[in-house]
């Protein structure tokens, strides 16, 4: 994409939800955009961001694959990336033994493999310039065993941990790594995960625009991690002192199929 005086931000999972709101914030704060998602809606989202004054290039790709990540990275055409907002991810409900393994693997490859592959590629370029900001969307789900969401919570435990480690590895550089850890947010997540009949799927959720603003501000300030919302902050504090077995049982009550209002 053509170089301009504006810095470039790459935002993944930008067709809806938190990623869409993060991309809007980037556009409003002087970034051009390279956005990606595995849905055709990414092209409609691009028009919204262009209306905010950003130059936008949209890539429709499956970021669970190395080929999809390579396609996105190549679309930058060597232009320096000022900010990488690695937000792509999805979940999967129901018991692990009842899940189609190809779907479970796609969660792992999207949330972990594709995410860290993109971070490594862009991060190496940032290190060569000694400049850049990285925002990784983790989750408070990474603090607790995810009964009936076991694979998803496991991936977020990885991502939360990975973010802290990468930040420390880069502490002597001008590259910042921020981990945004939201709770349940009002997005397409629970519908795509097949969790509409669960308590957590039906309960009131956080506003994605508010969550994105918390994460964006933390990234711009170079903060290491941020949990959006006081309720979620309280949840993470409790999770650190509650036995894992008890956390797993609590999660069952929220995520077990049929646990929502019938």
mmCIF file of N, CA, C and O in Angstrom, residues 44-132:
data_model
loop_
_atom_site.group_PDB
_atom_site.id
_atom_site.type_symbol
_atom_site.label_atom_id
_atom_site.label_comp_id
_atom_site.label_asym_id
_atom_site.label_seq_id
_atom_site.Cartn_x
_atom_site.Cartn_y
_atom_site.Cartn_z
ATOM 1 N N UNK A 44 -16.748 -3.970 3.819
ATOM 2 C CA UNK A 44 -17.708 -2.950 4.238
ATOM 3 C C UNK A 44 -17.133 -2.116 5.374
ATOM 4 O O UNK A 44 -17.308 -0.892 5.418
ATOM 5 N N UNK A 45 -16.438 -2.775 6.296
ATOM 6 C CA UNK A 45 -15.814 -2.060 7.409
ATOM 7 C C UNK A 45 -14.788 -1.056 6.893
ATOM 8 O O UNK A 45 -14.668 0.055 7.423
ATOM 9 N N UNK A 46 -14.064 -1.429 5.840
ATOM 10 C CA UNK A 46 -13.038 -0.539 5.276
ATOM 11 C C UNK A 46 -13.634 0.794 4.852
ATOM 12 O O UNK A 46 -13.012 1.851 5.029
ATOM 13 N N UNK A 47 -14.846 0.761 4.309
ATOM 14 C CA UNK A 47 -15.501 2.008 3.876
ATOM 15 C C UNK A 47 -15.782 2.912 5.064
ATOM 16 O O UNK A 47 -15.659 4.140 4.969
ATOM 17 N N UNK A 48 -16.156 2.316 6.190
ATOM 18 C CA UNK A 48 -16.405 3.106 7.399
ATOM 19 C C UNK A 48 -15.131 3.804 7.862
ATOM 20 O O UNK A 48 -15.153 4.977 8.269
ATOM 21 N N UNK A 49 -14.015 3.112 7.793
ATOM 22 C CA UNK A 49 -12.755 3.685 8.260
ATOM 23 C C UNK A 49 -12.235 4.748 7.280
ATOM 24 O O UNK A 49 -11.645 5.745 7.693
ATOM 25 N N UNK A 50 -12.472 4.537 6.002
ATOM 26 C CA UNK A 50 -12.079 5.536 4.996
ATOM 27 C C UNK A 50 -12.825 6.837 5.220
ATOM 28 O O UNK A 50 -12.278 7.923 5.023
ATOM 29 N N UNK A 51 -14.082 6.727 5.655
ATOM 30 C CA UNK A 51 -14.886 7.921 5.916
ATOM 31 C C UNK A 51 -14.327 8.749 7.068
ATOM 32 O O UNK A 51 -14.660 9.939 7.211
ATOM 33 N N UNK A 52 -13.467 8.119 7.870
ATOM 34 C CA UNK A 52 -12.836 8.827 8.992
ATOM 35 C C UNK A 52 -11.508 9.464 8.591
ATOM 36 O O UNK A 52 -10.807 10.021 9.430
ATOM 37 N N UNK A 53 -11.147 9.356 7.297
ATOM 38 C CA UNK A 53 -9.961 10.028 6.792
ATOM 39 C C UNK A 53 -8.724 9.172 6.640
ATOM 40 O O UNK A 53 -7.660 9.674 6.283
ATOM 41 N N UNK A 54 -8.859 7.863 6.901
ATOM 42 C CA UNK A 54 -7.697 6.977 6.797
ATOM 43 C C UNK A 54 -7.618 6.353 5.408
ATOM 44 O O UNK A 54 -8.636 6.102 4.765
ATOM 45 N N UNK A 55 -6.409 6.102 4.954
ATOM 46 C CA UNK A 55 -6.212 5.239 3.796
ATOM 47 C C UNK A 55 -6.306 3.806 4.315
ATOM 48 O O UNK A 55 -5.649 3.460 5.293
ATOM 49 N N UNK A 56 -7.109 2.994 3.662
ATOM 50 C CA UNK A 56 -7.408 1.669 4.195
ATOM 51 C C UNK A 56 -7.216 0.610 3.119
ATOM 52 O O UNK A 56 -7.681 0.764 1.986
ATOM 53 N N UNK A 57 -6.536 -0.461 3.496
ATOM 54 C CA UNK A 57 -6.444 -1.632 2.620
ATOM 55 C C UNK A 57 -6.978 -2.826 3.401
ATOM 56 O O UNK A 57 -6.516 -3.107 4.513
ATOM 57 N N UNK A 58 -7.994 -3.477 2.855
ATOM 58 C CA UNK A 58 -8.624 -4.614 3.531
ATOM 59 C C UNK A 58 -8.165 -5.919 2.910
ATOM 60 O O UNK A 58 -8.099 -6.055 1.683
ATOM 61 N N UNK A 59 -7.867 -6.880 3.759
ATOM 62 C CA UNK A 59 -7.444 -8.209 3.321
ATOM 63 C C UNK A 59 -8.385 -9.233 3.918
ATOM 64 O O UNK A 59 -8.541 -9.302 5.144
ATOM 65 N N UNK A 60 -9.027 -10.016 3.065
ATOM 66 C CA UNK A 60 -9.864 -11.118 3.537
ATOM 67 C C UNK A 60 -9.007 -12.379 3.535
ATOM 68 O O UNK A 60 -8.573 -12.844 2.473
ATOM 69 N N UNK A 61 -8.725 -12.883 4.709
ATOM 70 C CA UNK A 61 -7.823 -14.035 4.820
ATOM 71 C C UNK A 61 -8.112 -14.800 6.095
ATOM 72 O O UNK A 61 -8.586 -14.232 7.084
ATOM 73 N N UNK A 62 -7.814 -16.084 6.066
ATOM 74 C CA UNK A 62 -7.939 -16.924 7.251
ATOM 75 C C UNK A 62 -6.619 -16.853 8.011
ATOM 76 O O UNK A 62 -5.621 -17.480 7.625
ATOM 77 N N UNK A 63 -6.623 -16.096 9.088
ATOM 78 C CA UNK A 63 -5.393 -15.886 9.853
ATOM 79 C C UNK A 63 -5.056 -17.060 10.758
ATOM 80 O O UNK A 63 -4.108 -16.986 11.542
ATOM 81 N N UNK A 64 -5.803 -18.151 10.635
ATOM 82 C CA UNK A 64 -5.413 -19.392 11.301
ATOM 83 C C UNK A 64 -4.328 -20.108 10.517
ATOM 84 O O UNK A 64 -3.708 -21.043 11.022
ATOM 85 N N UNK A 65 -4.086 -19.666 9.290
ATOM 86 C CA UNK A 65 -3.090 -20.311 8.435
ATOM 87 C C UNK A 65 -1.879 -19.403 8.258
ATOM 88 O O UNK A 65 -2.006 -18.173 8.249
ATOM 89 N N UNK A 66 -0.717 -20.008 8.083
ATOM 90 C CA UNK A 66 0.477 -19.217 7.823
ATOM 91 C C UNK A 66 0.342 -18.480 6.499
ATOM 92 O O UNK A 66 0.832 -17.351 6.350
ATOM 93 N N UNK A 67 -0.338 -19.112 5.543
ATOM 94 C CA UNK A 67 -0.538 -18.473 4.240
ATOM 95 C C UNK A 67 -1.399 -17.219 4.372
ATOM 96 O O UNK A 67 -1.150 -16.205 3.712
ATOM 97 N N UNK A 68 -2.412 -17.287 5.210
ATOM 98 C CA UNK A 68 -3.250 -16.121 5.437
ATOM 99 C C UNK A 68 -2.481 -14.978 6.071
ATOM 100 O O UNK A 68 -2.641 -13.810 5.697
ATOM 101 N N UNK A 69 -1.637 -15.302 7.043
ATOM 102 C CA UNK A 69 -0.809 -14.285 7.684
ATOM 103 C C UNK A 69 0.195 -13.709 6.689
ATOM 104 O O UNK A 69 0.419 -12.494 6.641
ATOM 105 N N UNK A 70 0.800 -14.563 5.868
ATOM 106 C CA UNK A 70 1.741 -14.086 4.850
ATOM 107 C C UNK A 70 1.055 -13.128 3.880
ATOM 108 O O UNK A 70 1.640 -12.124 3.455
ATOM 109 N N UNK A 71 -0.183 -13.436 3.522
ATOM 110 C CA UNK A 71 -0.950 -12.570 2.611
ATOM 111 C C UNK A 71 -1.155 -11.193 3.235
ATOM 112 O O UNK A 71 -1.001 -10.170 2.567
ATOM 113 N N UNK A 72 -1.494 -11.164 4.501
ATOM 114 C CA UNK A 72 -1.687 -9.893 5.201
ATOM 115 C C UNK A 72 -0.377 -9.122 5.300
ATOM 116 O O UNK A 72 -0.318 -7.922 4.999
ATOM 117 N N UNK A 73 0.670 -9.799 5.711
ATOM 118 C CA UNK A 73 1.977 -9.134 5.864
ATOM 119 C C UNK A 73 2.463 -8.571 4.541
ATOM 120 O O UNK A 73 2.977 -7.443 4.478
ATOM 121 N N UNK A 74 2.277 -9.327 3.462
ATOM 122 C CA UNK A 74 2.719 -8.877 2.135
ATOM 123 C C UNK A 74 1.961 -7.642 1.687
ATOM 124 O O UNK A 74 2.494 -6.805 0.933
ATOM 125 N N UNK A 75 0.713 -7.490 2.145
ATOM 126 C CA UNK A 75 -0.107 -6.353 1.732
ATOM 127 C C UNK A 75 0.439 -5.023 2.233
ATOM 128 O O UNK A 75 0.103 -3.965 1.689
ATOM 129 N N UNK A 76 1.288 -5.060 3.263
ATOM 130 C CA UNK A 76 1.910 -3.813 3.748
ATOM 131 C C UNK A 76 2.953 -3.302 2.769
ATOM 132 O O UNK A 76 3.338 -2.124 2.822
ATOM 133 N N UNK A 77 3.435 -4.169 1.873
ATOM 134 C CA UNK A 77 4.398 -3.814 0.837
ATOM 135 C C UNK A 77 5.644 -3.125 1.397
ATOM 136 O O UNK A 77 6.169 -2.174 0.818
ATOM 137 N N UNK A 78 6.083 -3.609 2.545
ATOM 138 C CA UNK A 78 7.301 -3.078 3.141
ATOM 139 C C UNK A 78 7.134 -1.791 3.912
ATOM 140 O O UNK A 78 8.114 -1.257 4.457
ATOM 141 N N UNK A 79 5.937 -1.264 3.963
ATOM 142 C CA UNK A 79 5.713 -0.007 4.700
ATOM 143 C C UNK A 79 5.871 -0.251 6.197
ATOM 144 O O UNK A 79 5.346 -1.231 6.736
ATOM 145 N N UNK A 80 6.591 0.603 6.896
ATOM 146 C CA UNK A 80 6.781 0.413 8.334
ATOM 147 C C UNK A 80 5.443 0.392 9.075
ATOM 148 O O UNK A 80 4.550 1.197 8.796
ATOM 149 N N UNK A 81 5.317 -0.525 10.012
ATOM 150 C CA UNK A 81 4.094 -0.648 10.799
ATOM 151 C C UNK A 81 4.316 0.042 12.136
ATOM 152 O O UNK A 81 5.177 -0.361 12.926
ATOM 153 N N UNK A 82 3.539 1.082 12.382
ATOM 154 C CA UNK A 82 3.669 1.810 13.637
ATOM 155 C C UNK A 82 2.999 1.106 14.795
ATOM 156 O O UNK A 82 3.451 1.175 15.936
ATOM 157 N N UNK A 83 1.882 0.433 14.483
ATOM 158 C CA UNK A 83 1.134 -0.263 15.541
ATOM 159 C C UNK A 83 0.531 -1.540 14.982
ATOM 160 O O UNK A 83 -0.051 -1.539 13.892
ATOM 161 N N UNK A 84 0.674 -2.611 15.725
ATOM 162 C CA UNK A 84 0.047 -3.885 15.396
ATOM 163 C C UNK A 84 -0.975 -4.194 16.475
ATOM 164 O O UNK A 84 -0.615 -4.316 17.649
ATOM 165 N N UNK A 85 -2.226 -4.306 16.077
ATOM 166 C CA UNK A 85 -3.291 -4.635 17.012
ATOM 167 C C UNK A 85 -3.779 -6.041 16.665
ATOM 168 O O UNK A 85 -4.602 -6.231 15.762
ATOM 169 N N UNK A 86 -3.208 -7.029 17.350
ATOM 170 C CA UNK A 86 -3.464 -8.441 17.062
ATOM 171 C C UNK A 86 -4.700 -8.874 17.838
ATOM 172 O O UNK A 86 -4.617 -9.295 18.990
ATOM 173 N N UNK A 87 -5.835 -8.772 17.169
ATOM 174 C CA UNK A 87 -7.118 -8.965 17.840
ATOM 175 C C UNK A 87 -7.889 -10.183 17.350
ATOM 176 O O UNK A 87 -8.828 -10.630 18.000
ATOM 177 N N UNK A 88 -7.505 -10.754 16.209
ATOM 178 C CA UNK A 88 -8.277 -11.867 15.639
ATOM 179 C C UNK A 88 -8.363 -13.035 16.610
ATOM 180 O O UNK A 88 -7.376 -13.402 17.250
ATOM 181 N N UNK A 89 -9.543 -13.604 16.710
ATOM 182 C CA UNK A 89 -9.721 -14.760 17.577
ATOM 183 C C UNK A 89 -11.173 -15.180 17.604
ATOM 184 O O UNK A 89 -12.060 -14.402 17.264
ATOM 185 N N UNK A 90 -11.415 -16.414 17.988
ATOM 186 C CA UNK A 90 -12.798 -16.859 18.158
ATOM 187 C C UNK A 90 -12.841 -18.009 19.145
ATOM 188 O O UNK A 90 -11.808 -18.548 19.553
ATOM 189 N N UNK A 91 -14.066 -18.343 19.564
ATOM 190 C CA UNK A 91 -14.239 -19.358 20.589
ATOM 191 C C UNK A 91 -15.002 -20.559 20.083
ATOM 192 O O UNK A 91 -15.373 -20.643 18.910
ATOM 193 N N UNK A 92 -15.241 -21.492 20.999
ATOM 194 C CA UNK A 92 -15.967 -22.713 20.669
ATOM 195 C C UNK A 92 -16.553 -23.272 21.949
ATOM 196 O O UNK A 92 -15.825 -23.564 22.895
ATOM 197 N N UNK A 93 -17.877 -23.389 21.972
ATOM 198 C CA UNK A 93 -18.544 -23.892 23.162
ATOM 199 C C UNK A 93 -18.713 -25.402 23.150
ATOM 200 O O UNK A 93 -18.251 -26.096 22.244
ATOM 201 N N UNK A 94 -19.383 -25.929 24.185
ATOM 202 C CA UNK A 94 -19.692 -27.348 24.376
ATOM 203 C C UNK A 94 -18.475 -28.105 24.938
ATOM 204 O O UNK A 94 -17.367 -27.574 24.995
ATOM 205 N N UNK A 95 -18.717 -29.332 25.345
ATOM 206 C CA UNK A 95 -17.659 -30.147 25.925
ATOM 207 C C UNK A 95 -16.604 -30.517 24.894
ATOM 208 O O UNK A 95 -16.920 -30.761 23.726
ATOM 209 N N UNK A 96 -15.374 -30.584 25.333
ATOM 210 C CA UNK A 96 -14.267 -30.851 24.419
ATOM 211 C C UNK A 96 -14.455 -32.156 23.649
ATOM 212 O O UNK A 96 -14.202 -32.226 22.441
ATOM 213 N N UNK A 97 -14.904 -33.200 24.317
ATOM 214 C CA UNK A 97 -15.043 -34.491 23.654
ATOM 215 C C UNK A 97 -16.176 -34.508 22.631
ATOM 216 O O UNK A 97 -16.243 -35.401 21.787
ATOM 217 N N UNK A 98 -17.047 -33.507 22.699
ATOM 218 C CA UNK A 98 -18.150 -33.405 21.749
ATOM 219 C C UNK A 98 -17.837 -32.477 20.579
ATOM 220 O O UNK A 98 -18.641 -32.365 19.645
ATOM 221 N N UNK A 99 -16.708 -31.809 20.619
ATOM 222 C CA UNK A 99 -16.358 -30.856 19.571
ATOM 223 C C UNK A 99 -15.739 -31.563 18.367
ATOM 224 O O UNK A 99 -15.074 -32.597 18.509
ATOM 225 N N UNK A 100 -15.970 -30.996 17.203
ATOM 226 C CA UNK A 100 -15.266 -31.427 15.997
ATOM 227 C C UNK A 100 -13.819 -30.953 16.140
ATOM 228 O O UNK A 100 -13.571 -29.766 16.336
ATOM 229 N N UNK A 101 -12.866 -31.862 16.047
ATOM 230 C CA UNK A 101 -11.488 -31.462 16.321
ATOM 231 C C UNK A 101 -10.978 -30.435 15.322
ATOM 232 O O UNK A 101 -10.148 -29.580 15.669
ATOM 233 N N UNK A 102 -11.471 -30.475 14.083
ATOM 234 C CA UNK A 102 -11.029 -29.472 13.110
ATOM 235 C C UNK A 102 -11.449 -28.077 13.552
ATOM 236 O O UNK A 102 -10.714 -27.097 13.330
ATOM 237 N N UNK A 103 -12.606 -27.976 14.212
ATOM 238 C CA UNK A 103 -13.043 -26.676 14.723
ATOM 239 C C UNK A 103 -12.214 -26.260 15.934
ATOM 240 O O UNK A 103 -11.855 -25.090 16.084
ATOM 241 N N UNK A 104 -11.912 -27.216 16.799
ATOM 242 C CA UNK A 104 -11.072 -26.915 17.958
ATOM 243 C C UNK A 104 -9.682 -26.473 17.509
ATOM 244 O O UNK A 104 -9.105 -25.511 18.044
ATOM 245 N N UNK A 105 -9.152 -27.152 16.504
ATOM 246 C CA UNK A 105 -7.830 -26.783 16.004
ATOM 247 C C UNK A 105 -7.848 -25.391 15.379
ATOM 248 O O UNK A 105 -6.873 -24.638 15.507
ATOM 249 N N UNK A 106 -8.954 -25.047 14.716
ATOM 250 C CA UNK A 106 -9.039 -23.714 14.103
ATOM 251 C C UNK A 106 -9.001 -22.618 15.160
ATOM 252 O O UNK A 106 -8.426 -21.543 14.938
ATOM 253 N N UNK A 107 -9.608 -22.880 16.330
ATOM 254 C CA UNK A 107 -9.520 -21.934 17.441
ATOM 255 C C UNK A 107 -8.065 -21.769 17.872
ATOM 256 O O UNK A 107 -7.565 -20.644 18.044
ATOM 257 N N UNK A 108 -7.357 -22.882 18.027
ATOM 258 C CA UNK A 108 -5.954 -22.828 18.442
ATOM 259 C C UNK A 108 -5.100 -22.107 17.402
ATOM 260 O O UNK A 108 -4.277 -21.245 17.738
ATOM 261 N N UNK A 109 -5.316 -22.434 16.136
ATOM 262 C CA UNK A 109 -4.491 -21.848 15.085
ATOM 263 C C UNK A 109 -4.789 -20.369 14.869
ATOM 264 O O UNK A 109 -3.895 -19.599 14.497
ATOM 265 N N UNK A 110 -6.039 -19.957 15.101
ATOM 266 C CA UNK A 110 -6.366 -18.536 14.995
ATOM 267 C C UNK A 110 -5.837 -17.769 16.195
ATOM 268 O O UNK A 110 -5.145 -16.750 16.059
ATOM 269 N N UNK A 111 -6.183 -18.241 17.389
ATOM 270 C CA UNK A 111 -5.876 -17.501 18.610
ATOM 271 C C UNK A 111 -4.400 -17.532 18.976
ATOM 272 O O UNK A 111 -3.897 -16.576 19.582
ATOM 273 N N UNK A 112 -3.714 -18.618 18.619
ATOM 274 C CA UNK A 112 -2.308 -18.745 18.998
ATOM 275 C C UNK A 112 -1.383 -18.697 17.779
ATOM 276 O O UNK A 112 -0.611 -17.752 17.611
ATOM 277 N N UNK A 113 -1.452 -19.711 16.924
ATOM 278 C CA UNK A 113 -0.450 -19.869 15.868
ATOM 279 C C UNK A 113 -0.386 -18.662 14.937
ATOM 280 O O UNK A 113 0.685 -18.073 14.731
ATOM 281 N N UNK A 114 -1.530 -18.299 14.366
ATOM 282 C CA UNK A 114 -1.537 -17.164 13.450
ATOM 283 C C UNK A 114 -1.184 -15.861 14.141
ATOM 284 O O UNK A 114 -0.496 -15.004 13.573
ATOM 285 N N UNK A 115 -1.649 -15.716 15.374
ATOM 286 C CA UNK A 115 -1.386 -14.485 16.123
ATOM 287 C C UNK A 115 0.099 -14.289 16.383
ATOM 288 O O UNK A 115 0.668 -13.225 16.101
ATOM 289 N N UNK A 116 0.759 -15.317 16.909
ATOM 290 C CA UNK A 116 2.172 -15.119 17.247
ATOM 291 C C UNK A 116 3.057 -15.106 15.992
ATOM 292 O O UNK A 116 4.125 -14.496 15.994
ATOM 293 N N UNK A 117 2.617 -15.775 14.928
ATOM 294 C CA UNK A 117 3.369 -15.714 13.665
ATOM 295 C C UNK A 117 3.371 -14.292 13.125
ATOM 296 O O UNK A 117 4.419 -13.768 12.725
ATOM 297 N N UNK A 118 2.207 -13.644 13.141
ATOM 298 C CA UNK A 118 2.126 -12.256 12.682
ATOM 299 C C UNK A 118 2.935 -11.335 13.593
ATOM 300 O O UNK A 118 3.651 -10.441 13.115
ATOM 301 N N UNK A 119 2.835 -11.561 14.895
ATOM 302 C CA UNK A 119 3.591 -10.725 15.838
ATOM 303 C C UNK A 119 5.090 -10.871 15.603
ATOM 304 O O UNK A 119 5.843 -9.885 15.656
ATOM 305 N N UNK A 120 5.542 -12.091 15.323
ATOM 306 C CA UNK A 120 6.974 -12.267 15.082
ATOM 307 C C UNK A 120 7.419 -11.537 13.818
ATOM 308 O O UNK A 120 8.459 -10.861 13.807
ATOM 309 N N UNK A 121 6.643 -11.651 12.750
ATOM 310 C CA UNK A 121 7.025 -11.016 11.492
ATOM 311 C C UNK A 121 7.061 -9.492 11.625
ATOM 312 O O UNK A 121 8.040 -8.834 11.249
ATOM 313 N N UNK A 122 6.006 -8.927 12.175
ATOM 314 C CA UNK A 122 5.945 -7.469 12.327
ATOM 315 C C UNK A 122 6.900 -7.012 13.426
ATOM 316 O O UNK A 122 7.562 -5.965 13.299
ATOM 317 N N UNK A 123 6.994 -7.794 14.498
ATOM 318 C CA UNK A 123 7.869 -7.423 15.603
ATOM 319 C C UNK A 123 9.330 -7.361 15.212
ATOM 320 O O UNK A 123 10.084 -6.502 15.696
ATOM 321 N N UNK A 124 9.763 -8.239 14.324
ATOM 322 C CA UNK A 124 11.150 -8.189 13.862
ATOM 323 C C UNK A 124 11.422 -6.890 13.109
ATOM 324 O O UNK A 124 12.498 -6.293 13.248
ATOM 325 N N UNK A 125 10.462 -6.459 12.313
ATOM 326 C CA UNK A 125 10.622 -5.190 11.598
ATOM 327 C C UNK A 125 10.673 -4.024 12.581
ATOM 328 O O UNK A 125 11.474 -3.093 12.421
ATOM 329 N N UNK A 126 9.829 -4.076 13.584
ATOM 330 C CA UNK A 126 9.834 -3.023 14.611
ATOM 331 C C UNK A 126 11.161 -2.995 15.346
ATOM 332 O O UNK A 126 11.718 -1.917 15.613
ATOM 333 N N UNK A 127 11.690 -4.169 15.674
ATOM 334 C CA UNK A 127 12.976 -4.222 16.380
ATOM 335 C C UNK A 127 14.099 -3.642 15.533
ATOM 336 O O UNK A 127 15.001 -2.963 16.051
ATOM 337 N N UNK A 128 14.049 -3.893 14.231
ATOM 338 C CA UNK A 128 15.082 -3.352 13.341
ATOM 339 C C UNK A 128 15.056 -1.827 13.335
ATOM 340 O O UNK A 128 16.098 -1.184 13.185
ATOM 341 N N UNK A 129 13.863 -1.244 13.525
ATOM 342 C CA UNK A 129 13.720 0.213 13.574
ATOM 343 C C UNK A 129 13.778 0.742 15.005
ATOM 344 O O UNK A 129 13.838 1.947 15.225
ATOM 345 N N UNK A 130 13.691 -0.189 15.978
ATOM 346 C CA UNK A 130 13.605 0.162 17.394
ATOM 347 C C UNK A 130 12.434 1.104 17.656
ATOM 348 O O UNK A 130 12.566 2.106 18.353
ATOM 349 N N UNK A 131 11.263 0.717 17.117
ATOM 350 C CA UNK A 131 10.092 1.577 17.257
ATOM 351 C C UNK A 131 8.827 0.775 16.947
ATOM 352 O O UNK A 131 8.798 -0.001 15.994
ATOM 353 N N UNK A 132 7.787 0.967 17.754
ATOM 354 C CA UNK A 132 6.515 0.337 17.444
ATOM 355 C C UNK A 132 5.691 0.035 18.676
ATOM 356 O O UNK A 132 6.192 -0.006 19.799
#
